[in-house]
Amino acid sequence: MAGHSHWAKVKRTKGVLDQRRGKLFSKLSKEITVAARLGGGDPNFNPRLRQAIATARGESVPADNIERAVKKGTGELEGAAYEEMTYEGYGPGGVAILIEAATDNKNRSAAEIRAIFAKNHGNLGGSGSVAWMFHRKGVITITEPGIVEDDVILAALDAGAEDVRSQEGIIEVITPPDNKLEAVSKALGKARIPIATRSSVIFRET
């Protein structure tokens, strides 16, 4: 009986993990598709696609999934036509909220986002209502034990990084978006500093 209970617990845990993994793979594949649609399918000439593919590989997305996502973006394979949308509004207490989404149905997504704001005592605003409070940055995280922060600073700042932060064993490198994120990543690689993650993130102005 104990063995059976253990097997059932493992099955449930694996099912949850597989579900989360599937959602992550789907999200990363959508980003690849959107990037390929907007900038072409060659990552050598499309920084956003290059970044999306690197992120997907870092999360162990299968190469076949990545290739299909690129081909959907370029029109070589049939698939949903995703569009990027930005929604702005205010949450409880007047907190500014900026949402970026990829959708294959603008009307449905707008209605769902509006309903979420209303349900949580917020309001969906018009274009430009809160976007001016935010800015996009590249973020590189380094989690490898034994990495000296000064070494990261020397490599990153010379390549165009804006800031280096360290907290609880994690080093974050902040860069301008797009090409600088790529340049700093390469500089850290040349300095033999392993990168855990890199991404383009929206920050609230302070």
XYZ file of N, CA, C and O in Angstrom:
824
model
N 0.828 -1.207 0.000
C 0.000 0.000 0.000
C 0.861 1.256 0.000
O 0.593 2.227 -0.680
N 1.956 1.201 0.815
C 2.840 2.362 0.882
C 3.466 2.651 -0.470
O 3.560 3.789 -0.905
N 3.862 1.566 -1.158
C 4.467 1.744 -2.475
C 3.480 2.338 -3.453
O 3.818 3.206 -4.246
N 2.243 1.878 -3.371
C 1.204 2.408 -4.264
C 0.975 3.895 -4.007
O 0.851 4.689 -4.921
N 0.931 4.276 -2.713
C 0.718 5.683 -2.363
C 1.860 6.549 -2.872
O 1.649 7.657 -3.358
N 3.080 6.025 -2.737
C 4.240 6.776 -3.219
C 4.161 6.975 -4.726
O 4.437 8.062 -5.239
N 3.766 5.907 -5.449
C 3.657 6.008 -6.913
C 2.599 7.032 -7.303
O 2.793 7.836 -8.217
N 1.482 7.026 -6.587
C 0.416 7.989 -6.889
C 0.894 9.420 -6.658
O 0.593 10.323 -7.439
N 1.671 9.608 -5.579
C 2.190 10.945 -5.278
C 3.165 11.398 -6.359
O 3.133 12.550 -6.801
N 4.026 10.491 -6.806
C 4.988 10.810 -7.866
C 4.263 11.160 -9.158
O 4.619 12.119 -9.850
N 3.211 10.400 -9.468
C 2.429 10.683 -10.679
C 1.794 12.066 -10.624
O 1.810 12.805 -11.605
N 1.233 12.416 -9.465
C 0.606 13.729 -9.329
C 1.639 14.844 -9.470
O 1.407 15.834 -10.167
N 2.778 14.671 -8.811
C 3.839 15.688 -8.874
C 4.351 15.838 -10.292
O 4.526 16.950 -10.790
N 4.573 14.700 -10.959
C 5.059 14.749 -12.341
C 4.038 15.397 -13.256
O 4.389 16.161 -14.158
N 2.743 15.124 -12.995
C 1.698 15.725 -13.818
C 1.695 17.235 -13.705
O 1.552 17.946 -14.711
N 1.866 17.752 -12.489
C 1.906 19.200 -12.275
C 3.119 19.807 -12.965
O 3.019 20.845 -13.635
N 4.275 19.151 -12.798
C 5.504 19.662 -13.416
C 5.406 19.643 -14.939
O 5.843 20.582 -15.608
N 4.825 18.580 -15.480
C 4.663 18.488 -16.939
C 3.730 19.584 -17.450
O 3.949 20.147 -18.532
N 2.698 19.883 -16.683
C 1.751 20.934 -17.079
C 2.445 22.292 -17.094
O 2.281 23.083 -18.031
N 3.226 22.579 -16.057
C 3.961 23.842 -15.997
C 4.980 23.926 -17.126
O 5.155 24.978 -17.745
N 5.650 22.816 -17.390
C 6.648 22.772 -18.458
C 5.997 23.034 -19.806
O 6.524 23.759 -20.644
N 4.807 22.431 -20.013
C 4.088 22.632 -21.264
C 3.693 24.080 -21.468
O 3.802 24.614 -22.576
N 3.236 24.747 -20.390
C 2.852 26.157 -20.483
C 4.069 27.024 -20.796
O 3.982 27.970 -21.590
N 5.213 26.698 -20.166
C 6.434 27.463 -20.416
C 6.886 27.296 -21.860
O 7.228 28.279 -22.535
N 6.875 26.048 -22.356
C 7.271 25.791 -23.738
C 6.372 26.542 -24.707
O 6.835 27.103 -25.704
N 5.066 26.550 -24.423
C 4.117 27.252 -25.290
C 4.401 28.750 -25.303
O 4.397 29.391 -26.367
N 4.665 29.320 -24.140
C 4.958 30.749 -24.036
C 6.226 31.098 -24.812
O 6.257 32.083 -25.572
N 7.279 30.294 -24.650
C 8.535 30.569 -25.335
C 8.397 30.392 -26.847
O 8.989 31.146 -27.626
N 7.611 29.404 -27.257
C 7.387 29.179 -28.690
C 6.632 30.349 -29.313
O 6.924 30.764 -30.442
N 5.655 30.902 -28.587
C 4.910 32.058 -29.090
C 5.844 33.249 -29.297
O 5.741 33.973 -30.282
N 6.762 33.455 -28.348
C 7.701 34.568 -28.472
C 8.595 34.390 -29.701
O 8.874 35.348 -30.425
N 9.023 33.168 -29.954
C 9.836 32.892 -31.147
C 9.031 33.186 -32.408
O 9.538 33.803 -33.357
N 7.784 32.742 -32.432
C 6.926 32.963 -33.597
C 6.715 34.450 -33.858
O 6.820 34.916 -35.003
N 6.421 35.205 -32.809
C 6.208 36.646 -32.954
C 7.487 37.329 -33.438
O 7.457 38.174 -34.338
N 8.618 36.953 -32.845
C 9.899 37.560 -33.228
C 10.228 37.274 -34.689
O 10.691 38.159 -35.420
N 9.970 36.045 -35.132
C 10.250 35.682 -36.523
C 9.308 36.418 -37.474
O 9.707 36.815 -38.579
N 8.060 36.581 -37.069
C 7.093 37.285 -37.922
C 7.477 38.753 -38.094
O 7.370 39.321 -39.177
N 7.952 39.379 -37.020
C 8.271 40.805 -37.063
C 9.617 41.112 -37.715
O 9.761 42.137 -38.388
N 10.602 40.229 -37.499
C 11.950 40.551 -37.955
C 12.600 39.545 -38.879
O 13.785 39.681 -39.204
N 11.855 38.517 -39.299
C 12.429 37.514 -40.185
C 12.961 36.317 -39.423
O 13.168 36.371 -38.208
N 13.183 35.227 -40.142
C 13.544 33.964 -39.519
C 15.016 33.699 -39.336
O 15.394 32.616 -38.867
N 15.877 34.649 -39.691
C 17.321 34.462 -39.538
C 17.780 35.140 -38.255
O 17.812 36.370 -38.168
N 18.169 34.367 -37.233
C 18.579 34.975 -35.956
C 19.826 35.839 -36.064
O 20.062 36.692 -35.211
N 20.617 35.641 -37.123
C 21.818 36.466 -37.310
C 21.465 37.924 -37.611
O 22.274 38.827 -37.369
N 20.265 38.141 -38.149
C 19.831 39.498 -38.502
C 18.589 39.931 -37.710
O 17.976 40.938 -38.029
N 18.234 39.148 -36.706
C 17.056 39.437 -35.900
C 17.417 39.232 -34.426
O 17.282 38.129 -33.891
N 17.882 40.289 -33.744
C 18.307 40.154 -32.342
C 17.236 39.599 -31.419
O 17.530 38.817 -30.516
N 16.005 40.024 -31.655
C 14.933 39.536 -30.783
C 14.735 38.035 -30.949
O 14.539 37.315 -29.957
N 14.785 37.556 -32.190
C 14.648 36.122 -32.431
C 15.829 35.373 -31.832
O 15.663 34.302 -31.235
N 17.018 35.930 -31.976
C 18.214 35.298 -31.414
C 18.078 35.149 -29.899
O 18.401 34.108 -29.326
N 17.569 36.195 -29.257
C 17.363 36.164 -27.811
C 16.295 35.138 -27.430
O 16.447 34.382 -26.470
N 15.204 35.107 -28.194
C 14.106 34.182 -27.895
C 14.559 32.732 -28.021
O 14.203 31.877 -27.202
N 15.354 32.455 -29.045
C 15.863 31.099 -29.238
C 16.825 30.725 -28.116
O 16.783 29.602 -27.589
N 17.692 31.653 -27.727
C 18.637 31.383 -26.636
C 17.896 31.088 -25.334
O 18.263 30.170 -24.587
N 16.836 31.852 -25.056
C 16.044 31.634 -23.847
C 15.364 30.276 -23.891
O 15.344 29.538 -22.896
N 14.812 29.924 -25.053
C 14.140 28.636 -25.198
C 15.121 27.476 -25.010
O 14.813 26.494 -24.324
N 16.295 27.589 -25.573
C 17.306 26.538 -25.400
C 17.726 26.425 -23.949
O 17.967 25.326 -23.435
N 17.811 27.573 -23.270
C 18.173 27.563 -21.858
C 17.146 26.851 -20.997
O 17.463 26.352 -19.915
N 15.898 26.807 -21.464
C 14.822 26.116 -20.752
C 14.580 24.717 -21.317
O 13.575 24.080 -21.018
N 15.500 24.245 -22.146
C 15.461 22.883 -22.709
C 14.283 22.625 -23.634
O 13.775 21.504 -23.724
N 13.840 23.688 -24.339
C 12.817 23.485 -25.361
C 13.431 22.680 -26.509
O 14.514 23.023 -26.994
N 12.791 21.606 -26.952
C 13.354 20.771 -28.024
C 13.614 21.570 -29.305
O 12.861 22.497 -29.640
N 14.674 21.200 -30.010
C 15.051 21.903 -31.240
C 13.926 21.868 -32.273
O 13.725 22.836 -33.014
N 13.168 20.760 -32.336
C 12.054 20.655 -33.290
C 10.978 21.696 -32.988
O 10.400 22.287 -33.903
N 10.715 21.915 -31.705
C 9.720 22.930 -31.322
C 10.166 24.323 -31.746
O 9.369 25.136 -32.225
N 11.449 24.603 -31.553
C 11.997 25.910 -31.927
C 11.901 26.109 -33.429
O 11.479 27.176 -33.908
N 12.259 25.083 -34.187
C 12.222 25.191 -35.650
C 10.798 25.410 -36.151
O 10.561 26.246 -37.030
N 9.827 24.691 -35.564
C 8.429 24.858 -35.969
C 7.934 26.266 -35.644
O 7.215 26.878 -36.444
N 8.339 26.774 -34.486
C 7.902 28.117 -34.090
C 8.440 29.166 -35.055
O 7.731 30.114 -35.421
N 9.683 29.019 -35.468
C 10.274 29.955 -36.434
C 9.524 29.886 -37.758
O 9.171 30.923 -38.350
N 9.244 28.680 -38.230
C 8.565 28.506 -39.516
C 7.125 29.036 -39.473
O 6.626 29.545 -40.473
N 6.479 28.931 -38.325
C 5.142 29.517 -38.197
C 5.211 31.033 -38.309
O 4.351 31.671 -38.916
N 6.265 31.605 -37.734
C 6.427 33.046 -37.793
C 6.704 33.564 -39.187
O 6.256 34.652 -39.568
N 7.460 32.790 -39.960
C 7.813 33.212 -41.320
C 6.766 32.800 -42.355
O 6.883 33.158 -43.523
N 5.764 32.027 -41.917
C 4.709 31.609 -42.837
C 4.986 30.307 -43.550
O 4.194 29.878 -44.393
N 6.092 29.650 -43.240
C 6.411 28.368 -43.888
C 5.507 27.255 -43.383
O 5.307 26.253 -44.074
N 4.972 27.399 -42.174
C 4.005 26.455 -41.628
C 2.756 27.213 -41.212
O 2.835 28.370 -40.793
N 1.615 26.556 -41.323
C 0.377 27.172 -40.890
C 0.310 27.201 -39.370
O 0.820 26.321 -38.688
N -0.318 28.217 -38.845
C -0.458 28.339 -37.396
C -1.186 29.622 -37.058
O -1.474 30.446 -37.931
N -1.496 29.779 -35.790
C -2.186 30.988 -35.345
C -1.305 32.208 -35.599
O -0.098 32.172 -35.417
N -1.928 33.293 -36.035
C -1.202 34.548 -36.289
C -1.240 35.396 -35.024
O -2.229 36.063 -34.725
N -0.171 35.343 -34.269
C -0.117 36.078 -33.006
C 0.260 37.534 -33.238
O 1.107 37.842 -34.066
N -0.392 38.407 -32.487
C -0.081 39.830 -32.513
C 0.312 40.276 -31.112
O -0.213 39.764 -30.122
N 1.221 41.235 -31.040
C 1.600 41.780 -29.746
C 0.645 42.904 -29.353
O 0.360 43.784 -30.161
N 0.179 42.854 -28.130
C -0.710 43.885 -27.620
C -0.185 44.378 -26.277
O 0.416 43.616 -25.514
N -0.407 45.660 -26.003
C -0.049 46.243 -24.708
C -1.305 46.818 -24.073
O -2.058 47.559 -24.716
N -1.539 46.452 -22.823
C -2.691 46.941 -22.082
C -2.196 47.740 -20.880
O -1.230 47.344 -20.219
N -2.848 48.853 -20.603
C -2.444 49.715 -19.506
C -3.628 49.967 -18.586
O -4.777 50.019 -19.039
N -3.331 50.096 -17.307
C -4.426 50.353 -16.381
C -3.929 50.559 -14.972
O -2.731 50.698 -14.719
N -4.885 50.573 -14.054
C -4.589 50.805 -12.642
C -5.214 49.696 -11.802
O -6.374 49.330 -12.001
N -4.426 49.193 -10.858
C -4.920 48.185 -9.940
C -5.423 48.822 -8.659
O -5.570 50.045 -8.572
N -5.687 48.005 -7.639
C -6.153 48.536 -6.347
C -5.164 49.561 -5.785
O -3.953 49.382 -5.867
N -5.699 50.649 -5.251
C -4.844 51.679 -4.689
C -4.184 52.559 -5.732
O -3.287 53.333 -5.418
N -4.608 52.434 -6.991
C -4.037 53.259 -8.050
C -2.688 52.799 -8.545
O -1.952 53.569 -9.189
N -2.324 51.527 -8.280
C -1.042 50.991 -8.748
C -1.048 50.890 -10.275
O -1.961 50.309 -10.868
N -0.015 51.450 -10.918
C 0.075 51.407 -12.384
C 0.453 49.996 -12.842
O 1.349 49.372 -12.282
N -0.238 49.509 -13.865
C 0.000 48.166 -14.395
C 0.157 48.243 -15.911
O -0.669 48.860 -16.595
N 1.211 47.615 -16.414
C 1.449 47.526 -17.854
C 1.549 46.052 -18.226
O 2.347 45.309 -17.638
N 0.723 45.620 -19.158
C 0.667 44.210 -19.549
C 1.055 44.079 -21.017
O 0.489 44.757 -21.875
N 2.007 43.205 -21.301
C 2.353 42.858 -22.677
C 1.870 41.449 -22.953
O 2.087 40.548 -22.144
N 1.210 41.248 -24.083
C 0.644 39.944 -24.388
C 0.757 39.654 -25.879
O 0.806 40.568 -26.698
N 0.810 38.359 -26.191
C 0.742 37.906 -27.580
C -0.579 37.165 -27.730
O -0.868 36.240 -26.958
N -1.403 37.564 -28.680
C -2.731 36.972 -28.808
C -3.082 36.715 -30.266
O -2.586 37.396 -31.169
N -3.948 35.729 -30.470
C -4.456 35.457 -31.815
C -5.886 35.981 -31.969
O -6.533 35.736 -32.974
N -6.366 36.693 -30.927
C -7.711 37.261 -30.984
C -7.741 38.520 -30.119
O -7.917 38.448 -28.898
N -7.591 39.678 -30.739
C -7.491 40.936 -29.995
C -8.759 41.244 -29.202
O -8.690 41.694 -28.060
N -9.925 41.032 -29.801
C -11.179 41.347 -29.129
C -11.390 40.489 -27.889
O -11.794 40.988 -26.827
N -11.113 39.193 -28.026
C -11.280 38.289 -26.884
C -10.316 38.657 -25.753
O -10.699 38.717 -24.584
N -9.061 38.930 -26.122
C -8.057 39.257 -25.100
C -8.391 40.557 -24.384
O -8.260 40.658 -23.167
N -8.835 41.569 -25.143
C -9.198 42.848 -24.527
C -10.334 42.670 -23.533
O -10.318 43.239 -22.428
N -11.324 41.850 -23.889
C -12.454 41.600 -22.990
C -12.005 40.860 -21.733
O -12.455 41.171 -20.617
N -11.107 39.884 -21.906
C -10.625 39.118 -20.752
C -9.793 39.990 -19.818
O -9.930 39.911 -18.592
N -8.928 40.828 -20.390
C -8.094 41.714 -19.570
C -8.968 42.714 -18.819
O -8.776 42.983 -17.633
N -9.965 43.262 -19.515
C -10.878 44.218 -18.871
C -11.606 43.560 -17.693
O -11.778 44.160 -16.625
N -12.033 42.315 -17.895
C -12.751 41.594 -16.841
C -11.843 41.335 -15.641
O -12.288 41.418 -14.488
N -10.574 41.033 -15.894
C -9.631 40.782 -14.796
C -9.417 42.055 -13.979
O -9.405 42.030 -12.745
N -9.270 43.191 -14.660
C -9.117 44.459 -13.956
C -10.353 44.733 -13.090
O -10.247 45.093 -11.911
N -11.535 44.573 -13.684
C -12.776 44.872 -12.967
C -12.962 43.952 -11.764
O -13.375 44.397 -10.684
N -12.656 42.673 -11.935
C -12.818 41.693 -10.859
C -11.920 42.013 -9.672
O -12.251 41.707 -8.525
N -10.756 42.617 -9.954
C -9.792 42.911 -8.897
C -9.757 44.388 -8.511
O -8.737 44.894 -8.043
N -10.882 45.066 -8.744
C -11.058 46.460 -8.328
C -10.051 47.406 -8.992
O -9.544 48.334 -8.367
N -9.801 47.165 -10.262
C -8.924 48.032 -11.031
C -9.654 48.604 -12.222
O -10.855 48.363 -12.414
N -8.913 49.325 -13.046
C -9.509 49.917 -14.244
C -8.548 49.807 -15.415
O -7.354 50.107 -15.269
N -9.063 49.378 -16.557
C -8.267 49.349 -17.773
C -8.215 50.757 -18.347
O -9.249 51.400 -18.535
N -7.015 51.272 -18.591
C -6.856 52.634 -19.071
C -6.620 52.707 -20.566
O -6.498 51.691 -21.253
N -6.517 53.917 -21.055
C -6.264 54.123 -22.470
C -4.786 54.056 -22.797
O -3.923 54.004 -21.907
N -4.475 54.068 -24.082
C -3.085 54.004 -24.531
C -2.304 55.213 -24.023
O -2.732 56.352 -24.161
N -1.165 54.932 -23.393
C -0.321 55.999 -22.889
C -0.626 56.430 -21.472
O 0.061 57.299 -20.924
N -1.625 55.814 -20.854
C -2.029 56.256 -19.511
C -0.978 55.949 -18.451
O -0.800 56.725 -17.499
N -0.264 54.822 -18.596
C 0.780 54.498 -17.611
C 2.116 54.111 -18.246
O 3.110 53.966 -17.549
N 2.136 53.952 -19.564
C 3.358 53.469 -20.225
C 4.560 54.373 -19.959
O 5.701 53.897 -19.907
N 4.319 55.650 -19.757
C 5.406 56.591 -19.532
C 6.133 56.327 -18.213
O 7.261 56.800 -18.007
N 5.542 55.523 -17.336
C 6.176 55.221 -16.055
C 7.155 54.044 -16.141
O 7.838 53.745 -15.177
N 7.184 53.362 -17.285
C 7.966 52.134 -17.407
C 9.054 52.271 -18.475
O 8.946 53.091 -19.383
N 10.086 51.431 -18.377
C 11.101 51.373 -19.414
C 11.619 49.938 -19.513
O 11.576 49.186 -18.545
N 12.072 49.561 -20.681
C 12.547 48.203 -20.922
C 14.053 48.124 -20.726
O 14.788 49.009 -21.172
N 14.496 47.042 -20.095
C 15.911 46.794 -19.877
C 16.227 45.327 -20.147
O 15.345 44.465 -20.084
N 17.469 45.049 -20.439
C 17.944 43.677 -20.506
C 18.446 43.265 -19.129
O 19.059 44.073 -18.428
N 18.170 42.028 -18.736
C 18.626 41.529 -17.439
C 19.331 40.190 -17.627
O 18.763 39.259 -18.205
N 20.558 40.112 -17.138
C 21.344 38.877 -17.170
C 21.577 38.448 -15.731
O 21.999 39.253 -14.901
N 21.272 37.189 -15.416
C 21.500 36.699 -14.058
C 22.635 35.679 -14.052
O 22.758 34.856 -14.965
N 23.446 35.753 -13.014
C 24.588 34.860 -12.831
C 24.449 34.226 -11.450
O 24.397 34.935 -10.440
N 24.371 32.915 -11.400
C 24.144 32.211 -10.137
C 25.258 31.233 -9.786
O 25.218 30.599 -8.739
N 26.255 31.107 -10.651
C 27.338 30.157 -10.418
C 28.122 30.536 -9.159
O 28.573 31.671 -9.019
N 28.283 29.603 -8.209
C 29.053 29.910 -6.998
C 30.507 30.258 -7.319
O 31.097 29.718 -8.257
N 31.080 31.164 -6.556
C 32.486 31.488 -6.710
C 32.792 32.585 -7.703
O 33.954 32.976 -7.855
N 31.776 33.090 -8.400
C 32.003 34.178 -9.349
C 32.215 35.480 -8.576
O 31.437 35.834 -7.694
N 33.296 36.185 -8.899
C 33.634 37.429 -8.218
C 32.898 38.587 -8.889
O 32.995 38.772 -10.108
N 32.193 39.357 -8.088
C 31.389 40.448 -8.642
C 32.240 41.452 -9.401
O 31.821 41.975 -10.437
N 33.445 41.746 -8.907
C 34.320 42.708 -9.590
C 34.669 42.245 -11.001
O 34.793 43.072 -11.921
N 34.824 40.928 -11.185
C 35.118 40.399 -12.526
C 33.934 40.626 -13.460
O 34.103 40.938 -14.646
N 32.723 40.441 -12.916
C 31.515 40.672 -13.709
C 31.414 42.148 -14.087
O 31.115 42.492 -15.237
N 31.682 43.018 -13.129
C 31.605 44.460 -13.382
C 32.566 44.867 -14.498
O 32.190 45.602 -15.420
N 33.798 44.399 -14.443
C 34.791 44.767 -15.454
C 34.363 44.325 -16.847
O 34.463 45.089 -17.815
N 33.883 43.083 -16.953
C 33.488 42.562 -18.267
C 32.220 43.224 -18.773
O 32.105 43.580 -19.956
N 31.240 43.423 -17.872
C 29.931 43.911 -18.290
C 29.934 45.399 -18.625
O 29.395 45.810 -19.657
N 30.529 46.201 -17.775
C 30.493 47.641 -18.008
C 31.267 48.035 -19.259
O 30.880 48.952 -19.975
N 32.366 47.357 -19.517
C 33.132 47.637 -20.735
C 32.328 47.337 -21.997
O 32.565 47.928 -23.052
N 31.360 46.399 -21.883
C 30.554 46.004 -23.046
C 29.274 46.837 -23.169
O 28.507 46.635 -24.098
N 29.056 47.765 -22.213
C 27.894 48.641 -22.336
C 26.793 48.423 -21.322
O 25.702 48.991 -21.468
N 27.042 47.623 -20.273
C 26.023 47.426 -19.241
C 25.805 48.720 -18.462
O 26.696 49.567 -18.380
N 24.629 48.863 -17.886
C 24.293 50.066 -17.118
C 24.533 49.894 -15.627
O 24.829 50.854 -14.923
N 24.379 48.659 -15.128
C 24.511 48.446 -13.690
C 24.750 46.970 -13.418
O 24.380 46.103 -14.223
N 25.378 46.686 -12.267
C 25.574 45.323 -11.792
C 25.135 45.291 -10.336
O 25.586 46.107 -9.526
N 24.233 44.353 -10.011
C 23.701 44.250 -8.651
C 23.935 42.848 -8.122
O 23.871 41.875 -8.873
N 24.187 42.751 -6.824
C 24.419 41.446 -6.199
C 23.578 41.316 -4.946
O 23.542 42.236 -4.110
N 22.855 40.177 -4.821
C 22.036 39.943 -3.637
C 21.804 38.453 -3.449
O 21.393 37.750 -4.373
N 22.116 37.977 -2.263
C 21.881 36.582 -1.879
C 22.477 35.601 -2.883
O 21.838 34.624 -3.280
N 23.712 35.860 -3.290
C 24.414 34.936 -4.170
C 24.048 35.034 -5.634
O 24.562 34.271 -6.462
N 23.157 35.949 -5.981
C 22.752 36.136 -7.382
C 23.259 37.495 -7.861
O 23.061 38.510 -7.202
N 23.934 37.485 -8.997
C 24.426 38.726 -9.596
C 23.548 39.055 -10.797
O 23.319 38.204 -11.664
N 23.025 40.277 -10.836
C 22.208 40.746 -11.953
C 22.953 41.835 -12.710
O 23.488 42.763 -12.099
N 22.975 41.704 -14.016
C 23.573 42.712 -14.887
C 22.448 43.388 -15.656
O 21.664 42.721 -16.338
N 22.340 44.707 -15.540
C 21.290 45.472 -16.209
C 21.878 46.146 -17.438
O 22.915 46.811 -17.365
N 21.212 45.973 -18.581
C 21.711 46.527 -19.838
C 20.595 47.265 -20.569
O 19.412 47.066 -20.268
N 20.964 48.113 -21.529
C 19.933 48.587 -22.463
C 19.370 47.370 -23.205
O 20.017 46.323 -23.264
N 18.170 47.469 -23.777
C 17.591 46.319 -24.475
C 18.277 46.034 -25.806
O 19.153 46.767 -26.255
N 17.866 44.933 -26.427
C 18.261 44.553 -27.791
C 19.763 44.287 -27.926
O 20.296 43.434 -27.227
N 20.464 45.040 -28.763
C 21.838 44.710 -29.121
C 22.804 44.732 -27.946
O 23.745 43.945 -27.890
N 22.608 45.640 -26.997
C 23.507 45.709 -25.848
C 23.392 44.465 -24.978
O 24.376 44.009 -24.394
N 22.209 43.923 -24.866
C 22.018 42.688 -24.117
C 22.853 41.574 -24.731
O 23.514 40.807 -24.028
N 22.854 41.509 -26.047
C 23.648 40.503 -26.759
C 25.136 40.764 -26.570
O 25.925 39.834 -26.324
N 25.547 42.022 -26.666
C 26.972 42.368 -26.557
C 27.511 42.042 -25.165
O 28.615 41.496 -25.027
N 26.747 42.369 -24.142
C 27.190 42.093 -22.769
C 27.239 40.586 -22.528
O 28.158 40.082 -21.868
N 26.277 39.851 -23.068
C 26.271 38.393 -22.924
C 27.533 37.786 -23.534
O 28.162 36.895 -22.936
N 27.903 38.267 -24.701
C 29.121 37.760 -25.350
C 30.364 38.115 -24.546
O 31.289 37.309 -24.420
N 30.395 39.322 -23.984
C 31.542 39.752 -23.187
C 31.698 38.872 -21.944
O 32.817 38.487 -21.572
N 30.597 38.546 -21.306
C 30.654 37.673 -20.139
C 31.107 36.271 -20.529
O 31.859 35.614 -19.791
N 30.665 35.823 -21.705
C 31.100 34.521 -22.192
C 32.596 34.476 -22.435
O 33.269 33.498 -22.086
N 33.136 35.544 -23.033
C 34.580 35.607 -23.270
C 35.365 35.627 -21.971
O 36.488 35.134 -21.898
N 34.753 36.215 -20.938
C 35.403 36.262 -19.623
C 35.176 34.970 -18.831
O 35.564 34.879 -17.673
N 34.543 33.992 -19.463
C 34.255 32.688 -18.854
C 33.388 32.824 -17.604
O 33.595 32.132 -16.605
N 32.418 33.708 -17.704
C 31.443 33.888 -16.628
C 30.129 33.277 -17.101
O 29.505 33.784 -18.039
N 29.707 32.167 -16.506
C 28.499 31.477 -16.983
C 27.227 32.257 -16.675
O 27.053 32.791 -15.580
N 26.338 32.319 -17.659
C 25.066 33.030 -17.539
C 23.962 32.028 -17.223
O 23.825 31.008 -17.903
N 23.169 32.331 -16.189
C 22.033 31.464 -15.852
C 20.832 31.788 -16.735
O 20.241 30.901 -17.353
N 20.462 33.070 -16.804
C 19.333 33.494 -17.637
C 19.616 34.879 -18.196
O 20.425 35.643 -17.651
N 18.945 35.200 -19.281
C 18.972 36.555 -19.818
C 17.627 36.831 -20.470
O 17.029 35.953 -21.094
N 17.149 38.045 -20.294
C 15.816 38.349 -20.804
C 15.639 39.851 -20.932
O 16.432 40.639 -20.413
N 14.575 40.239 -21.628
C 14.196 41.638 -21.761
C 13.011 41.875 -20.830
O 11.997 41.186 -20.918
N 13.142 42.832 -19.916
C 12.173 43.021 -18.849
C 11.733 44.482 -18.783
O 12.526 45.374 -19.066
N 10.492 44.705 -18.382
C 9.994 46.064 -18.196
C 10.100 46.440 -16.722
O 9.650 45.711 -15.845
N 10.744 47.584 -16.462
C 10.899 48.090 -15.105
C 10.005 49.297 -14.887
O 9.799 50.106 -15.803
N 9.550 49.456 -13.674
C 8.816 50.667 -13.292
C 9.830 51.761 -12.972
O 10.812 51.547 -12.279
N 9.607 52.954 -13.519
C 10.472 54.080 -13.209
C 10.413 54.404 -11.717
O 9.357 54.357 -11.106
N 11.581 54.710 -11.140
C 11.627 55.071 -9.725
C 12.235 56.441 -9.554
O 12.895 56.942 -10.436
